[in-house]
Short mmCIF file of C-alpha atoms and ligand atoms in Angstrom, two decimals:
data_model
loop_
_atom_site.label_atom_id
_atom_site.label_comp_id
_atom_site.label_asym_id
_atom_site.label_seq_id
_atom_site.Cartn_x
_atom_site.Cartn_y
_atom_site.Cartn_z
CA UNK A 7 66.59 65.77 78.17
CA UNK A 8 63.61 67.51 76.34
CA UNK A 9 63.46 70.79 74.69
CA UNK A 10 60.38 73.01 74.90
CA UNK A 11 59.98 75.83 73.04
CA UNK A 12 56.39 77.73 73.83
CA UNK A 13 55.25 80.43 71.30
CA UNK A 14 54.08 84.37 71.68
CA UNK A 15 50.58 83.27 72.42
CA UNK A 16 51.66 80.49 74.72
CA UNK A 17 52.76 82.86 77.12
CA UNK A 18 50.31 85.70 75.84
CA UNK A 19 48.85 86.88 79.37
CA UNK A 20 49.82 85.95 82.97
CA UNK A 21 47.05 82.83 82.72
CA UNK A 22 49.30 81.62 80.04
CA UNK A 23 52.47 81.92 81.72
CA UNK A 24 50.51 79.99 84.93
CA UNK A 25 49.47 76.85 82.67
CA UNK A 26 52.87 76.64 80.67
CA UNK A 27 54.53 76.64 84.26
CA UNK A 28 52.18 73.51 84.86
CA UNK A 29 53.39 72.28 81.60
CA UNK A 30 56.82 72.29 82.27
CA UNK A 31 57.27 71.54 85.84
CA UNK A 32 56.32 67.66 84.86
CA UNK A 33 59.82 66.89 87.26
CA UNK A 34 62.08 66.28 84.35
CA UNK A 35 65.36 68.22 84.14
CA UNK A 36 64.50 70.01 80.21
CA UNK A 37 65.44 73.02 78.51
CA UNK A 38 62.77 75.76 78.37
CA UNK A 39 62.30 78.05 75.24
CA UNK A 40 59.89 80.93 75.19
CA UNK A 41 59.35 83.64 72.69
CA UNK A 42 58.30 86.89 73.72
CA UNK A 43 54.72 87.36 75.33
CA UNK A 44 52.23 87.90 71.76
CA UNK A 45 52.11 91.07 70.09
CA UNK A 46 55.61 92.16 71.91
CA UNK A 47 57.90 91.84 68.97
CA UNK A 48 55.59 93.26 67.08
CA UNK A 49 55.42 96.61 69.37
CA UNK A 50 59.08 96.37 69.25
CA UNK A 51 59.39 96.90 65.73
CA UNK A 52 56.89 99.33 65.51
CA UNK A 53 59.15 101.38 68.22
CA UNK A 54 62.10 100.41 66.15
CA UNK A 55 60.08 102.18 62.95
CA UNK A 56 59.67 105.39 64.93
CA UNK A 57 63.33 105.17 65.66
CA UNK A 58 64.24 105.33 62.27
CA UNK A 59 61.84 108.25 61.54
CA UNK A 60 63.25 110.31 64.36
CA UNK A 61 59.83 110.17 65.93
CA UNK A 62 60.94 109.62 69.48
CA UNK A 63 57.17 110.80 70.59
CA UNK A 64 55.62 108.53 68.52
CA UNK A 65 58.49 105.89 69.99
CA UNK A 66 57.38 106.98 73.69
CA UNK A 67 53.77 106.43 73.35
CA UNK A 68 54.00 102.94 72.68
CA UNK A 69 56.66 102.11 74.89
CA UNK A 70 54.57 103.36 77.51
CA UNK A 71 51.14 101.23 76.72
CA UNK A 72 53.65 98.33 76.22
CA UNK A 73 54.78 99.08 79.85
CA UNK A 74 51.67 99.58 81.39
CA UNK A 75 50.39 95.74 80.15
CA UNK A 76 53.79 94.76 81.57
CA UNK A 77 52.60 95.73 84.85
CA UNK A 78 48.94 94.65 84.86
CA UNK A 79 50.22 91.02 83.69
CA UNK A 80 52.62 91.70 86.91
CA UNK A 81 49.70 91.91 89.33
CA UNK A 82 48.22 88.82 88.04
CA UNK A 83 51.07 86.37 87.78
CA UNK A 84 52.97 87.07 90.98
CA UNK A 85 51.32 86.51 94.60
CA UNK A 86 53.64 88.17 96.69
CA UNK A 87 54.84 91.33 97.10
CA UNK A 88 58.10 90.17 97.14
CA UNK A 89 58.21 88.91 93.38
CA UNK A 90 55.74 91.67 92.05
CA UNK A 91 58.56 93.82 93.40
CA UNK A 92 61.28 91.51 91.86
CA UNK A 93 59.60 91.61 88.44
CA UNK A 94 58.86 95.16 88.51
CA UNK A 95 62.27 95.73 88.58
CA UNK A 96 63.00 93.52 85.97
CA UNK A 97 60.60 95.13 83.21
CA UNK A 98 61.30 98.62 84.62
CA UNK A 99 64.86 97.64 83.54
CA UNK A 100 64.34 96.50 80.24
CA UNK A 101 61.70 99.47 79.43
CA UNK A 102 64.27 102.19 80.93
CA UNK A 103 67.17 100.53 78.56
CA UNK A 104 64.71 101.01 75.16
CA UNK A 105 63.94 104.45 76.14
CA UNK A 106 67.83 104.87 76.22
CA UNK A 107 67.24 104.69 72.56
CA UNK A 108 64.60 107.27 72.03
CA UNK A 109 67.55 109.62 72.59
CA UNK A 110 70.56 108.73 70.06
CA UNK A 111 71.38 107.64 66.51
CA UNK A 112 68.60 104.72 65.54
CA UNK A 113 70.50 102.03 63.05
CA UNK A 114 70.06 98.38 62.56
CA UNK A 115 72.17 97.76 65.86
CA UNK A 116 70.09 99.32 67.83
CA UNK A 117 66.96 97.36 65.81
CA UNK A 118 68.69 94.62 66.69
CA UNK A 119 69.11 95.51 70.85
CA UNK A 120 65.50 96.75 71.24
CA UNK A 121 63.88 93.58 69.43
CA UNK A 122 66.02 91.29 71.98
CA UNK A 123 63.89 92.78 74.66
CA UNK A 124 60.66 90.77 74.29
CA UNK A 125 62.43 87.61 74.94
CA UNK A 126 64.43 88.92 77.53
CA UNK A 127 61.12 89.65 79.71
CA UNK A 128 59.36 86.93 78.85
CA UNK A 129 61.91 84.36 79.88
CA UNK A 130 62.74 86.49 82.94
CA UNK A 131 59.31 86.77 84.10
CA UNK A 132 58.74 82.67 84.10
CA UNK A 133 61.77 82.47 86.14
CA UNK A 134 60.69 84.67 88.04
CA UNK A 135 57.45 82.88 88.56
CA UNK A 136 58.79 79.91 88.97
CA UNK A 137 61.13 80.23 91.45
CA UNK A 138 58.76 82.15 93.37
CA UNK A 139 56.61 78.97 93.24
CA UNK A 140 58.97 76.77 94.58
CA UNK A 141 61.11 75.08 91.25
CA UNK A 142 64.46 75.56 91.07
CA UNK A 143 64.70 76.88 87.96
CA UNK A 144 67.50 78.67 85.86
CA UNK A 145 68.12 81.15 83.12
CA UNK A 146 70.44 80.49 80.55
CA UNK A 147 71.25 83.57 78.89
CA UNK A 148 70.53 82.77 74.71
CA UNK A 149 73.23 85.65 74.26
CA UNK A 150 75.98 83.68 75.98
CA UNK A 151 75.57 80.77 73.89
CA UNK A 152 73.81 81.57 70.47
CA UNK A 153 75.73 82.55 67.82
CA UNK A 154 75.63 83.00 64.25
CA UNK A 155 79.05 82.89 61.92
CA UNK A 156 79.78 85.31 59.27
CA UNK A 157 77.44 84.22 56.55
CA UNK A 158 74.74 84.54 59.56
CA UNK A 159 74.40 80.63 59.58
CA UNK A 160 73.98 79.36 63.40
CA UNK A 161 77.58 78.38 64.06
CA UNK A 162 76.42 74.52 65.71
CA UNK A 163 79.72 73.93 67.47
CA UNK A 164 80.04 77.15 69.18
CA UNK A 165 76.67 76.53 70.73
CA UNK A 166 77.25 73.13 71.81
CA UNK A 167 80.61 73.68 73.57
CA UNK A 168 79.03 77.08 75.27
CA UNK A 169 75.65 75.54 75.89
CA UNK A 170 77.23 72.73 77.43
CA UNK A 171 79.51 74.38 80.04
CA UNK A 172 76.50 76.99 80.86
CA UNK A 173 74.37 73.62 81.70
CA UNK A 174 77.27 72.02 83.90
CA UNK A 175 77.64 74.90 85.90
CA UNK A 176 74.03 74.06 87.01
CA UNK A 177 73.30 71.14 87.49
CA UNK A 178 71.55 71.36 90.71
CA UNK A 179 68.79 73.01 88.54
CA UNK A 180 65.64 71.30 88.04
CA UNK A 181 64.94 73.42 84.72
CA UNK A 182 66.61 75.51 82.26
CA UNK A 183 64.52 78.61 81.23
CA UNK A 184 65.98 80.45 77.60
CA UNK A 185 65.18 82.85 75.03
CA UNK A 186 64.31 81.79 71.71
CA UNK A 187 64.72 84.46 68.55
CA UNK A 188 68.07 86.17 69.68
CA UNK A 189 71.32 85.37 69.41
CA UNK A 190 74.45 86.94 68.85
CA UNK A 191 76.27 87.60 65.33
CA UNK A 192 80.11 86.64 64.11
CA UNK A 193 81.26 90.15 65.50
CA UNK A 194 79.86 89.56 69.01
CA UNK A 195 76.81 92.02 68.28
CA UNK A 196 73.35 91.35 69.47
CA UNK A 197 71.38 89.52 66.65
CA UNK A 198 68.07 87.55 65.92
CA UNK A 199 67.40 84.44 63.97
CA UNK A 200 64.46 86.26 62.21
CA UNK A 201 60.76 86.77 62.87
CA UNK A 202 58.88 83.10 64.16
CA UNK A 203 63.15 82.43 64.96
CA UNK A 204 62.04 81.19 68.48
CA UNK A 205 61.19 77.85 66.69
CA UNK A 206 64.94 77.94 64.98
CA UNK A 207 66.45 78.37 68.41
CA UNK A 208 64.59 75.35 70.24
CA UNK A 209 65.82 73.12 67.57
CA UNK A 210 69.37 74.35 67.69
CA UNK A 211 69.04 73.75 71.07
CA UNK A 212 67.70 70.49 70.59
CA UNK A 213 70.40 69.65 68.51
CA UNK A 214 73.37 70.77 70.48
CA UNK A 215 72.54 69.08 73.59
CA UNK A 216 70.97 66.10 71.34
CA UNK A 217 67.68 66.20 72.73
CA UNK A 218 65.34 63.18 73.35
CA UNK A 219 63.22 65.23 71.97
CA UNK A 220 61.82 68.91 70.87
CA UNK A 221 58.46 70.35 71.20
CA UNK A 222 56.99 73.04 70.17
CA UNK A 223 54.28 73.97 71.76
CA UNK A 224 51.97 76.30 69.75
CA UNK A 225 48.46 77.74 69.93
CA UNK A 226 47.03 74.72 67.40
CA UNK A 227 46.79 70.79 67.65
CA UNK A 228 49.73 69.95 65.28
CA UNK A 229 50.10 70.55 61.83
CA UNK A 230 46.90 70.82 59.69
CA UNK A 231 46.49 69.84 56.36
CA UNK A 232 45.97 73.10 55.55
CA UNK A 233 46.39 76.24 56.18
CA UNK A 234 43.58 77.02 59.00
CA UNK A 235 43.31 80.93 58.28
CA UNK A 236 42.40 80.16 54.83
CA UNK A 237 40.70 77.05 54.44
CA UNK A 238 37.43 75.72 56.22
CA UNK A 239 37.57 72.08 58.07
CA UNK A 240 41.32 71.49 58.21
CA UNK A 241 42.55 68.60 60.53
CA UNK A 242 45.62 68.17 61.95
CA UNK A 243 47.91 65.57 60.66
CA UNK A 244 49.43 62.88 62.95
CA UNK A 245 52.58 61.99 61.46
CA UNK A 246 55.23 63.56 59.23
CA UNK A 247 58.53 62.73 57.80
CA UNK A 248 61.27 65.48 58.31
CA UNK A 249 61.54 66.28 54.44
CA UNK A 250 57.48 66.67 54.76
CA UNK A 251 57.41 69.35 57.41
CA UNK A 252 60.10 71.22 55.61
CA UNK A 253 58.56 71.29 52.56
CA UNK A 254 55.51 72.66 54.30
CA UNK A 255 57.66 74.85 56.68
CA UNK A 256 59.55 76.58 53.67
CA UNK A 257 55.97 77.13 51.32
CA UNK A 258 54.55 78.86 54.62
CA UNK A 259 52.89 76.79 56.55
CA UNK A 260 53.56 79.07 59.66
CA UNK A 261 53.42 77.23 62.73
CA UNK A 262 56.59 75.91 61.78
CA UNK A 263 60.12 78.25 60.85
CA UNK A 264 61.19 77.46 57.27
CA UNK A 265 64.88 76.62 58.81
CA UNK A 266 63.59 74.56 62.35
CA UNK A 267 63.49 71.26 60.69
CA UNK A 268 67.15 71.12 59.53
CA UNK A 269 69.28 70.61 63.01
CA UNK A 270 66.45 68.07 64.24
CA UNK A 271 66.69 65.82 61.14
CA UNK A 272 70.63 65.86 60.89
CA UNK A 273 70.71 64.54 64.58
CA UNK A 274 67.69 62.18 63.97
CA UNK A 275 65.68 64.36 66.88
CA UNK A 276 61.68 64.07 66.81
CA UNK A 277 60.29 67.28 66.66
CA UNK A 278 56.33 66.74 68.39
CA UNK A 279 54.45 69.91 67.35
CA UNK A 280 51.76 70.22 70.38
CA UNK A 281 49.09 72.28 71.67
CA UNK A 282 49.33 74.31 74.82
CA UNK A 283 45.56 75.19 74.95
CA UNK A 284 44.34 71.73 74.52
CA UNK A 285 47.96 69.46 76.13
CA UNK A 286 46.01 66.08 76.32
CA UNK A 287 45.96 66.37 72.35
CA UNK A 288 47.81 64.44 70.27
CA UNK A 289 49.16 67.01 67.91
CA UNK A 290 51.94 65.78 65.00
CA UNK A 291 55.00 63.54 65.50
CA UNK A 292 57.54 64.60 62.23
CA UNK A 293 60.29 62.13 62.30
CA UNK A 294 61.87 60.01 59.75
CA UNK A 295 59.06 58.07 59.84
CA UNK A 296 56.16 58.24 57.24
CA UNK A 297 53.05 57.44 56.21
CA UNK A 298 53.71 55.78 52.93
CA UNK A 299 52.28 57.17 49.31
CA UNK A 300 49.35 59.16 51.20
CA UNK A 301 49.18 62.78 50.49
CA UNK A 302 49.29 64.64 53.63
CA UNK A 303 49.16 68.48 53.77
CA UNK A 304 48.87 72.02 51.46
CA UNK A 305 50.47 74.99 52.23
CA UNK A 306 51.27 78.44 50.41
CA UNK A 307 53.98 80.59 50.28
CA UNK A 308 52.94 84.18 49.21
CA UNK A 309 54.83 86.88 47.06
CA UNK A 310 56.27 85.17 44.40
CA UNK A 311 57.83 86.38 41.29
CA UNK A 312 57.73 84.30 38.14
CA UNK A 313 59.94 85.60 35.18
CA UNK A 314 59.88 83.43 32.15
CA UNK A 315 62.40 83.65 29.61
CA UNK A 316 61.98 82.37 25.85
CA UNK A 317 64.67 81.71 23.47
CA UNK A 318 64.49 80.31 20.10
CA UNK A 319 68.12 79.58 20.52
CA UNK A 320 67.50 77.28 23.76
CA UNK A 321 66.78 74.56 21.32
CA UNK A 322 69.53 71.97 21.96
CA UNK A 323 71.97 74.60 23.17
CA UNK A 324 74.03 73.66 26.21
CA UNK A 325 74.73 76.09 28.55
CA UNK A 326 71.54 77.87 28.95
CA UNK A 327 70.57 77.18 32.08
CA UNK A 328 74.19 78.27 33.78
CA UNK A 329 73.76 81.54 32.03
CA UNK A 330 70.41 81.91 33.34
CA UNK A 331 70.92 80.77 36.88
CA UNK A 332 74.15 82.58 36.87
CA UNK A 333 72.55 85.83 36.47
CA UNK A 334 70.12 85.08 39.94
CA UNK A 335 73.49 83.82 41.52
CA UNK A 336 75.04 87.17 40.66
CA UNK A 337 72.40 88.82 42.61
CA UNK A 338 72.10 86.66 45.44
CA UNK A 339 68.66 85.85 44.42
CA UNK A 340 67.68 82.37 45.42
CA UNK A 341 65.03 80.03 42.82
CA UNK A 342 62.22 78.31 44.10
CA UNK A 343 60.38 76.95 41.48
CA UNK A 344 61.87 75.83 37.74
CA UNK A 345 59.91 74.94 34.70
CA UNK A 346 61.56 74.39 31.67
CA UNK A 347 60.72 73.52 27.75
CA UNK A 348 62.15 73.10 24.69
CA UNK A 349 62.68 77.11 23.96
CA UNK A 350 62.75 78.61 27.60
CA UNK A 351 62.80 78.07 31.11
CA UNK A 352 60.03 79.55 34.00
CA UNK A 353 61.21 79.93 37.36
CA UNK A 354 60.52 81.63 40.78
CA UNK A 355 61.91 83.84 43.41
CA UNK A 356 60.69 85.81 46.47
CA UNK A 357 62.80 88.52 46.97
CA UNK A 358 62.32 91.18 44.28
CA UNK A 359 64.89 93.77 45.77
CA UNK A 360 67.20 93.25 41.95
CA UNK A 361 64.36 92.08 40.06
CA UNK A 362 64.92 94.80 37.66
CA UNK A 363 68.89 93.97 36.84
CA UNK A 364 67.86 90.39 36.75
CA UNK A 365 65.53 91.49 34.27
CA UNK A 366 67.82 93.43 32.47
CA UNK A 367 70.54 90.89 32.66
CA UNK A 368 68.38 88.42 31.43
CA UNK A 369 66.85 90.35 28.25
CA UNK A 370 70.57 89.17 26.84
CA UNK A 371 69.44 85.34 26.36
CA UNK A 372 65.73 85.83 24.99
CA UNK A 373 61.90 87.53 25.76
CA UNK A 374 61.52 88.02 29.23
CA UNK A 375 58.29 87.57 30.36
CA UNK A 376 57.24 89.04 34.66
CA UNK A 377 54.41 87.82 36.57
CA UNK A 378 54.23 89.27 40.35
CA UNK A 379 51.74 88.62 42.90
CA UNK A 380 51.69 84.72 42.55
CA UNK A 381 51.10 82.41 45.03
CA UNK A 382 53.11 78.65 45.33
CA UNK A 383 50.73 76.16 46.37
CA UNK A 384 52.81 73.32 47.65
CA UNK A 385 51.00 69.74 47.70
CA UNK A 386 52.65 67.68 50.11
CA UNK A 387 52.92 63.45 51.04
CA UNK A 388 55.02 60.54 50.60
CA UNK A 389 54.84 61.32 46.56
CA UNK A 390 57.14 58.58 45.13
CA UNK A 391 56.92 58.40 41.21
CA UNK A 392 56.06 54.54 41.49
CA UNK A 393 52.79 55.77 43.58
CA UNK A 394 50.60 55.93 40.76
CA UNK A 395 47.31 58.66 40.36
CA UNK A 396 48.35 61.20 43.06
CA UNK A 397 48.94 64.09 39.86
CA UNK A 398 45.99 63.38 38.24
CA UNK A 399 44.35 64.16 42.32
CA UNK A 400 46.14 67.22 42.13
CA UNK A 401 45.23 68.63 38.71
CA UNK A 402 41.49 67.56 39.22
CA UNK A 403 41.23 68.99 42.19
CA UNK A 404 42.89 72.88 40.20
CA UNK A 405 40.56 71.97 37.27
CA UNK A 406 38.80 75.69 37.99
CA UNK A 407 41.79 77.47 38.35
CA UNK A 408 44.44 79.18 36.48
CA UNK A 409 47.95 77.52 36.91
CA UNK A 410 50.69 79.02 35.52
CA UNK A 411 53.50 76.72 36.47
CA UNK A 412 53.54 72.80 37.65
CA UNK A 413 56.70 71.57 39.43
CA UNK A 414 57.38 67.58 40.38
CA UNK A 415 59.96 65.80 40.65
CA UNK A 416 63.02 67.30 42.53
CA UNK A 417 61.71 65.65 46.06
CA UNK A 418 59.70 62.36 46.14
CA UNK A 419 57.85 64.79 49.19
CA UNK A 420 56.06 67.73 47.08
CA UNK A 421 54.03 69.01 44.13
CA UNK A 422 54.14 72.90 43.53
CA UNK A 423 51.42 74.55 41.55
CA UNK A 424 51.98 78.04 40.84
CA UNK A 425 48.65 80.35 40.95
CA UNK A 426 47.71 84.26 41.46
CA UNK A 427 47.22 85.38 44.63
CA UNK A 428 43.72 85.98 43.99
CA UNK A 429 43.47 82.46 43.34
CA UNK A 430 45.00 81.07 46.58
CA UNK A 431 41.67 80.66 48.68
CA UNK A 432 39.97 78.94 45.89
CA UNK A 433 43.42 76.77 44.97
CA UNK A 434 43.62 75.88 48.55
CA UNK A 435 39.92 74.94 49.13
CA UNK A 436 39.61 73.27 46.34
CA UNK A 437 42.39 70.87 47.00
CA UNK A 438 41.30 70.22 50.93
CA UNK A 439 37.91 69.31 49.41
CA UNK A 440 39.10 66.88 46.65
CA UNK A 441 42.46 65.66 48.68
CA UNK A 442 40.94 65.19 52.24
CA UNK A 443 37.45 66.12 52.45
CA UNK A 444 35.73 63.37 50.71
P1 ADP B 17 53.75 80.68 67.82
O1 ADP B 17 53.52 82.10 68.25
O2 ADP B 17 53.41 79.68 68.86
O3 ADP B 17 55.12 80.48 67.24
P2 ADP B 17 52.61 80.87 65.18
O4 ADP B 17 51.57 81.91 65.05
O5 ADP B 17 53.98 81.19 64.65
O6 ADP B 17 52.67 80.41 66.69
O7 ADP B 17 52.12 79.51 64.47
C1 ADP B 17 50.87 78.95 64.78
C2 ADP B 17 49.85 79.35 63.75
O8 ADP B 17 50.23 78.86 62.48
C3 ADP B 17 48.48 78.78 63.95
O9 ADP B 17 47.72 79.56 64.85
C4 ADP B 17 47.89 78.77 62.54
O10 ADP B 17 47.04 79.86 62.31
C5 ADP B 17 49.10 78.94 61.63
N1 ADP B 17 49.20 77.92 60.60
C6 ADP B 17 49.41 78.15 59.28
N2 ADP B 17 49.43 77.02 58.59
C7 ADP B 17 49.22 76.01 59.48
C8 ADP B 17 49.12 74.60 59.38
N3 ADP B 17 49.26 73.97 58.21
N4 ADP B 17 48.87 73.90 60.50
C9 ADP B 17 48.74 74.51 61.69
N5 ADP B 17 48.83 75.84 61.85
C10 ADP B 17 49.07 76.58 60.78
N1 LIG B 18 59.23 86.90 69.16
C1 LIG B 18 59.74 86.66 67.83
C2 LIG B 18 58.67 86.98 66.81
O1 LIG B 18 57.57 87.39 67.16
C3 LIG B 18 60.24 85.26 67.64
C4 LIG B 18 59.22 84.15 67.78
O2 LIG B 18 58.16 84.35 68.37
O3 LIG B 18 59.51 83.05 67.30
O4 LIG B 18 58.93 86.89 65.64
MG1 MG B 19 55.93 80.88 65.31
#
């Protein structure tokens, strides 16, 4: 058994939803993961942001227009009036329930409800389609079987045992159609697996049925070595090991979630990153396999903090570092990036919501130095120590630009460069011209 998960723009208009239906009905009995059609989610929220402003007008107008392309994609997909009716019903469903919301209390629950709406139409739209089509096709409700615990981690043996009864109580089906994204929380209440989760969900999936295999199907041939809204002449790259495409997963290469690679390497499960525009392509097998000591990809992750701090007393004191990191721990602040010296340490974070009482905090152990709108650049390959010359590619290649921090050596898999963010385009071309483009 294969999973499949198919992205926003994958099933962006009704022609979409026709060739992924092509795509999937290849005779084999796999699970189906769809996000919601593109732009949805991001409608949702924007809804959801009305909500919260008590702006239930503002709320209405765009739950309408997000109706109305509901029904035009309607008239497209189905042929008969039978399923146009059948769908109609369907959307008219899930539209009616988020106006129910226009007219009460708006908190993060109800977030929560109306974001699970995208996926819910999506998914029950291609069954919809399908069935009318002929395939025997069925939905497996993502809210019956994914959960997260208590510390909002997926909870992986919940989902197997439920995922695995919901598929034995159909197995005359010749295809399992699910949501990607939601989920439900330790309390029982609807929940997501954050934005881009759909990837997250297929290899959870994946995982708890232990796949052959999981694809995701995107709107790109694989992963590039760069990051194609950036950079010019990017190519995709053919073969990754696990700890590759997370490195470039978590520093924001985007066609993958930062947390998707994790179930699929634990149970040794190829992941096959594909294109649904272009399916004869080859796109990128990540595995545990590798190309050995090439460089293979850049990526960036944006808004980064650094804070430096500088004490004369770090010099051959023990116990630094624990204060320091102690401090971020206190505030639930995770580190990306660490440099340290002789009198003081450099490090990273993304999430700025107690930078000031980390600042604070830290002004107790020496000068505290902030730096915001930074940019990691993260150079990734098969980067064992023993492979000689690949740094001295690197810091060529960043000869013209301003680095403030240089990171190697915690994975054999990645370099990280810290720049400004004004710097990122030239950072990142600079390196795909030196690294690949010569
Ligand atoms: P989906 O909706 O299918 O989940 P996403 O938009 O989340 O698709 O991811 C695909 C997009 O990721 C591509 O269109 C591309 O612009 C972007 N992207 C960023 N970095 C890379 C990269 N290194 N390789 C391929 N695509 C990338
Ligand atoms: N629909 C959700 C989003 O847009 C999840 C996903 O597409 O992966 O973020
Ligand atoms: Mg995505």
């Amino acid at each position: 058994m294969k999973v499949l998960k198919f992205g926003g723009t994958s099933v962006g208009s009704a022609q979409r939803m026709k060739d992924v239906a092509k795509l999937i009905c290849s005779g084999d009995r796999n699970i189906v993961v769809l996000s919601a059609m593109s732009g949805t989610t991001n409608s949702l929220v924007e809804i959801s942001d009305y909500l919260y402003k008590k702006n239930p007008d503002g709320a209405n107008e765009i739950i309408n227009k997000l109706a109305q392309k509901y029904y035009g994609h309607i008239e497209e997909l189905y042929s008969t009036d039978e399923y146009k009716q059948k769908a109609k019903e369907l959307v008219k469903s899930h539209f009616d329930y988020i106006r129910t919301f226009t007219k009460d209390l708006f908190t993060l629950f109800e977030e929560k409800v109306v974001l699970a709406q995208g996926e819910l139409i999506s998914t029950g739209m291609m069954n919809l389609y399908l069935n009318e089509t002929g395939v025997n096709s069925v939905l497996l409700l993502a809210l019956e079987y994914m959960r997260t615990d208590k510390n909002a981690e997926p909870d992986p043996v919940y989902i197997k045992e439920r995922l695995t009864k919901l598929l034995d109580e159909h197995t005359d089906a010749s295809l399992y159609i699910t949501q990607g994204y939601i989920c439900r929380n330790a309390y029982g209440e609807i929940d997501n697996l954050q934005r881009g989760g759909s990837d997250y969900s297929a290899s959870l999936i994946g995982a708890a049925v232990n796949a052959e295999e999981i694809q995701i199907w995107t709107d790109i041939d694989g992963m590039h070595n760069n990051d194609p809204r950036v950079v010019d002449k990017t190519s995709p790259v053919r073969n990754l090991h696990f700890e590759e495409a997370a490195e470039l997963a978590y520093f924001g290469a985007k066609i993958l979630h930062p947390t998707c690679i994790l179930p699929a390497k634990l149970n040794n499960i190829p992941v096959r990153l594909l294109n649904t525009m272009q399916p004869e392509a080859p796109g990128t097998l990540i595995s545990n396999n590798t190309e050995k000591g090439k460089i293979k990809a850049v990526a960036a992750k944006d808004n980064i903090i650094s804070i430096k701090i500088k004490s004369g007393r770090m010099l051959l004191a023990t116990g630094f570092l624990r204060k320091v990191f102690e401090i971020f721990e206190n505030y639930q602040t995770p580190i990306d990036m660490v440099t340290t010296s002789e009198v003081g340490v450099s490090v990273t974070i993304d999430n700025r919501k107690h930078l000031e009482e980390i600042v604070d905090d830290l002004k107790k152990y020496g000068t505290v130095t902030v730096d915001e709108d930074m940019v990691i650049v993260c150079v990734v390959g098969d980067l064992e120590w023993d492979n000689v010359g690949f740094e001295a590619r690197i810091v060529q290649a960043m000869k013209d630009v301003p680095v403030r921090m240089i990171s190697y050596g915690g994975s054999n898999y990645n370099v990280s460069l810290l720049v400004k963010a004004s710097d990122k385009k030239k950072a990142l071309q600079a390196l795909s011209d030196h690294l690949f483009n010569n």
